[in-house]
Short mmCIF file of C-alpha atoms in Angstrom, two decimals:
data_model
loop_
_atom_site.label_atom_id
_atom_site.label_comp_id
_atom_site.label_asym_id
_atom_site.label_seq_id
_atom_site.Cartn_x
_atom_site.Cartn_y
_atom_site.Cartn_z
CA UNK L 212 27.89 2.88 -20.72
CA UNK L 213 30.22 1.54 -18.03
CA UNK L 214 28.31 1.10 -15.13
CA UNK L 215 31.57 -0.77 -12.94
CA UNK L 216 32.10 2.32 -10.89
CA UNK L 217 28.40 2.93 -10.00
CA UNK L 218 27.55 3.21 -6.56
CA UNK L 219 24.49 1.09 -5.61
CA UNK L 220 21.70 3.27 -4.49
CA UNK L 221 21.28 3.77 -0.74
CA UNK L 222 17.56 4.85 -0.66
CA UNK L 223 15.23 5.95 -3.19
CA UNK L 224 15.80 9.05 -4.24
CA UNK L 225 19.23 7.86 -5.06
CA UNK L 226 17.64 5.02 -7.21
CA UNK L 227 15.38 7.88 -8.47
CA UNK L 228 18.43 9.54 -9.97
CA UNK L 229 19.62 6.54 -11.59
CA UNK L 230 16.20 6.59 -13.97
CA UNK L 231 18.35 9.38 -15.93
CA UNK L 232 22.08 7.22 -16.49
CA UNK L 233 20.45 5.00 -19.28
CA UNK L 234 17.60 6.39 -21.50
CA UNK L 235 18.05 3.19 -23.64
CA UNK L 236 17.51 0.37 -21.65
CA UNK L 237 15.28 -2.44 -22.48
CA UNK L 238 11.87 -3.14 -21.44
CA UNK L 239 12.67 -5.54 -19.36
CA UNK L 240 15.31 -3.66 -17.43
CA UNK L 241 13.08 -0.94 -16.81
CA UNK L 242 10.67 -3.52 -15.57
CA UNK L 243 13.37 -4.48 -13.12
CA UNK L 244 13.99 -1.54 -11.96
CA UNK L 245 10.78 -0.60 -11.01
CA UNK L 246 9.93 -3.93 -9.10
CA UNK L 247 13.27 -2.92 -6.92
CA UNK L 248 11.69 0.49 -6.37
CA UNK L 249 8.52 -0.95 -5.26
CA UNK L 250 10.42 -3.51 -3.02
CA UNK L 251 12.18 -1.45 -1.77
CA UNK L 252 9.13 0.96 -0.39
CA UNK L 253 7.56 -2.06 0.49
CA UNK L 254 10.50 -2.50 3.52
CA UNK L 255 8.96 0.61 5.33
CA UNK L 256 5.71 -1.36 5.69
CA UNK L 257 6.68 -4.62 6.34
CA UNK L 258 9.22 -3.11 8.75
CA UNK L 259 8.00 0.18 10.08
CA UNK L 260 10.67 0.87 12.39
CA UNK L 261 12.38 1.66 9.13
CA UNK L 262 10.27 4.47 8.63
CA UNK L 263 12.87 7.39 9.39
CA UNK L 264 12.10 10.95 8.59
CA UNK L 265 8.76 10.26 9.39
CA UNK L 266 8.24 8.31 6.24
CA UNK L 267 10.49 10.00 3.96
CA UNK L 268 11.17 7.30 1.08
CA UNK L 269 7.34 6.96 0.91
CA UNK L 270 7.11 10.77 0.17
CA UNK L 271 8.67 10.52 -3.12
CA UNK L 272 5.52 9.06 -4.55
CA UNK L 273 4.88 6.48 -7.16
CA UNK L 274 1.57 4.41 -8.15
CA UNK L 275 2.82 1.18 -9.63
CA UNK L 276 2.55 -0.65 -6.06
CA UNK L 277 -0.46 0.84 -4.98
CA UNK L 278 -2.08 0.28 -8.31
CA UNK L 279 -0.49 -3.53 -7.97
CA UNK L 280 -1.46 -4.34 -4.78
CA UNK L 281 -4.56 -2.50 -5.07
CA UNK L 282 -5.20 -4.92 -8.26
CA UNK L 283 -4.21 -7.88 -6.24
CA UNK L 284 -6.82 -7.44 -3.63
CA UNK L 285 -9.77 -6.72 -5.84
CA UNK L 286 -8.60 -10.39 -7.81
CA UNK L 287 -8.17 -12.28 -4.67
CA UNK L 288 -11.53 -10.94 -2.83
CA UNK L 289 -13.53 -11.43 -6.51
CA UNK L 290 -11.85 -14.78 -6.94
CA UNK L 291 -13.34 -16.30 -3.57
CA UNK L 292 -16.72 -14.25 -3.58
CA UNK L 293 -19.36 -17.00 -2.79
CA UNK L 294 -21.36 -16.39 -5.85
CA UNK L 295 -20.91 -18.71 -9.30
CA UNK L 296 -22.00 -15.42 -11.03
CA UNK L 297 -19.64 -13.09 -12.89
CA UNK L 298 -21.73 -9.97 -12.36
CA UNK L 299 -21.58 -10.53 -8.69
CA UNK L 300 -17.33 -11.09 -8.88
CA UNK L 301 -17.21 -8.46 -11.09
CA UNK L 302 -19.38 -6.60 -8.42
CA UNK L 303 -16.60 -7.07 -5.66
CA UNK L 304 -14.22 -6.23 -7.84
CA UNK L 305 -15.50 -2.77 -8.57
CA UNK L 306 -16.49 -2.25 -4.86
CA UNK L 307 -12.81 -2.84 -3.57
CA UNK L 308 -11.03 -1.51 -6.48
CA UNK L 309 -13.20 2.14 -6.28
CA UNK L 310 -13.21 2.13 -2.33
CA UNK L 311 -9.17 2.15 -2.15
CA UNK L 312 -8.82 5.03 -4.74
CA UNK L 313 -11.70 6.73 -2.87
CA UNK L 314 -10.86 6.02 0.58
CA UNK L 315 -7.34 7.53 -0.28
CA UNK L 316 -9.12 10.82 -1.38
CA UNK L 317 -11.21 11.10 1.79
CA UNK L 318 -8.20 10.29 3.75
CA UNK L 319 -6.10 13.13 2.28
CA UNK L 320 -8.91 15.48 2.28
CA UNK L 321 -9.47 15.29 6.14
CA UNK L 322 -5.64 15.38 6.50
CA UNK L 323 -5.76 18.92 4.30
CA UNK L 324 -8.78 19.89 6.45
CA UNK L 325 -6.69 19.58 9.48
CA UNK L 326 -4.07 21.61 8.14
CA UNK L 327 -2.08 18.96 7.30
CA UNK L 328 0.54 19.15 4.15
CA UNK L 329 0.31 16.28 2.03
CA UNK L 330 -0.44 15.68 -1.58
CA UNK L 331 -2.97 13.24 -2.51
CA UNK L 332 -0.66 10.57 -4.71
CA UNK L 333 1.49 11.13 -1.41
CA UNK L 334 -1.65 9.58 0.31
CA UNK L 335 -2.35 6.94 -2.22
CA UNK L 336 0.92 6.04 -2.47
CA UNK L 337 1.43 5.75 1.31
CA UNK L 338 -2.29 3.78 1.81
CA UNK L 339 -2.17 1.21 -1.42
CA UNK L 340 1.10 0.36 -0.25
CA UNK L 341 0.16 -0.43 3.37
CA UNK L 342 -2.60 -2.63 1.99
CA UNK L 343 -0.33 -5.38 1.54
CA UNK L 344 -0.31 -7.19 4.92
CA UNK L 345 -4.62 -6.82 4.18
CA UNK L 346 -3.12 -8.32 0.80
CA UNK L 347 -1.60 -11.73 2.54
CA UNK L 348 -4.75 -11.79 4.63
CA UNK L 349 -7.11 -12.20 1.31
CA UNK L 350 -4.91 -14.81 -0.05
CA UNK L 351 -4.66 -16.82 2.93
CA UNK L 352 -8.23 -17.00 3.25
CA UNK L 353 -9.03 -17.40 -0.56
CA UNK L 354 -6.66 -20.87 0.03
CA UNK L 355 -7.62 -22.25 3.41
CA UNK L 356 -10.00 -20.27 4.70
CA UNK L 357 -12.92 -22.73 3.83
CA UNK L 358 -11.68 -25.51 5.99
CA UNK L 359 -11.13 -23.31 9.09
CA UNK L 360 -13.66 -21.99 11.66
CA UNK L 361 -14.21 -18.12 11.47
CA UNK L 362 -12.98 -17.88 14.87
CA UNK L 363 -9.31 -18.68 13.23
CA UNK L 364 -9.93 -17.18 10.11
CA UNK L 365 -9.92 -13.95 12.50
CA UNK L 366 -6.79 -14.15 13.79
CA UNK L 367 -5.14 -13.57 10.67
CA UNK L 368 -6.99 -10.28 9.66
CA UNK L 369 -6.78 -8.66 12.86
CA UNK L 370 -3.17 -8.85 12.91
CA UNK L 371 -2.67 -7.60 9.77
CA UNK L 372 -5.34 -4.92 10.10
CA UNK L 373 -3.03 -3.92 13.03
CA UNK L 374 -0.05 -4.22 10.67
CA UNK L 375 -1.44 -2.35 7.58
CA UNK L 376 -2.63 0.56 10.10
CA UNK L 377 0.43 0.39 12.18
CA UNK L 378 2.56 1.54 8.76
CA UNK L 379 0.78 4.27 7.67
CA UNK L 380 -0.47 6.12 11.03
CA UNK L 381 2.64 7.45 11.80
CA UNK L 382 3.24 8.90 8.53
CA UNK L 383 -0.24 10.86 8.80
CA UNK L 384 0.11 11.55 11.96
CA UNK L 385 3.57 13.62 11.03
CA UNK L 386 1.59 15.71 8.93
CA UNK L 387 -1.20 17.44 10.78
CA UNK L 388 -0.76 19.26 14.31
CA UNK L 389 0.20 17.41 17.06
CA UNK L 390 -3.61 17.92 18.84
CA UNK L 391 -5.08 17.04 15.95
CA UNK L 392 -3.25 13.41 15.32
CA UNK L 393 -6.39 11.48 16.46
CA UNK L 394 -8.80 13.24 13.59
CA UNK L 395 -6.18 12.56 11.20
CA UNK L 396 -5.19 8.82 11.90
CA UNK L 397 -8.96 7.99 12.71
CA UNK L 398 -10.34 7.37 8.68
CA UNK L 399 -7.02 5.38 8.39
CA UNK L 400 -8.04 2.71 10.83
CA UNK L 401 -11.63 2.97 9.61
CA UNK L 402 -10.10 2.61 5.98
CA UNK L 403 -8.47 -0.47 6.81
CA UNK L 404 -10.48 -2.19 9.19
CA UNK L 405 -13.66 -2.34 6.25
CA UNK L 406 -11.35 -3.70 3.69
CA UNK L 407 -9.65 -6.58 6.33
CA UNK L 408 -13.74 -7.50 7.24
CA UNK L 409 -14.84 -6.89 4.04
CA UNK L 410 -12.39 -9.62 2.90
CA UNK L 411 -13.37 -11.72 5.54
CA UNK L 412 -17.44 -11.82 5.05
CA UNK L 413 -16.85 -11.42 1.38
#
């Protein structure tokens, strides 16, 4: 197939319709191809003045970066538990991987409450992908954070509490009434602020 006069995609429900030009592509283009998706998403949260539309790229839902990142954090956290155990890693590992999936749920169910329209992969996909910045956090930590004081090792997970709530509060703030945006937003922050201190006591 002659793919010379292709457009490139501008956002992602462009790159959406590109999933149909090829139905025989190899693994590892397909693999491709969904990395770029994901990075591509991931621009709205590492830049959330990008978010136009009130979030609409991060409407057309996926789960392979929230299930990624989601992964990532449960590693990192288990990785640098203080425990030579494996039942106790293991432990953390469960804790962080069900409270994300979880969280997301309760988070979408007090949107709905409030009258708000959202699906709840819409959710997921809009939380595990703003736990990313809580994501660098982990891994700084798990590297350096022996050797500094937990005075500095706070620095760095309050800003990117700030950051991870930051992306996603407008988004569910769009979708419930405009008196209502503080009930709505209000389980985001709590979301993210226990999994930035649970991966700072962990």
């Amino acid at each position: 197939m002659d793919y010379s006069n292709q457009k490139h995609p501008q956002n992602y429900s462009q790159m959406e319709d590109l999933k149909t030009l090829d139905l025989e592509e190899s693994v590892s283009e397909t693999i491709m191809r969904d990395l770029r998706m994901i990075a591509y998403k991931l621009k709205y949260v590492l830049i959330p003045k990008e978010q136009e539309d009130n979030g609409k790229e991060l409407r057309n839902w996926d789960l392979w970066g929230p299930l990624i990142f989601c992964l990532t954090l449960a590693m990192t956290l288990s990785f640098k538990a203080d425990s030579t155990t494996s039942s106790s890693k293991s432990d953390v590992f469960a804790i962080i991987f069900v409270l994300i999936w979880v969280g997301a749920f309760v988070v979408t169910l007090n949107a709905q409450l409030l009258g708000g329209k959202v699906s709840f992969f819409q959710s997921v996909c809009l939380l595990g992908y703003c736990v990313f910045p809580i994501n660098i956090e982990a891994i700084i930590i798990a590297f350096v954070g022996s050797y500094l004081p937990f005075v500095v090792k706070l620095i760095p997970v309050i800003i990117c509490f700030a950051w991870s709530a930051y992306s996603s509060v407008g988004f569910m703030a769009s979708l419930v009434p405009p008196h209502k945006k503080k009930l709505a937003v209000y389980p985001v922050f709590l979301f993210y602020l226990f999994l930035s201190w649970f991966s700072l006591i962990v």
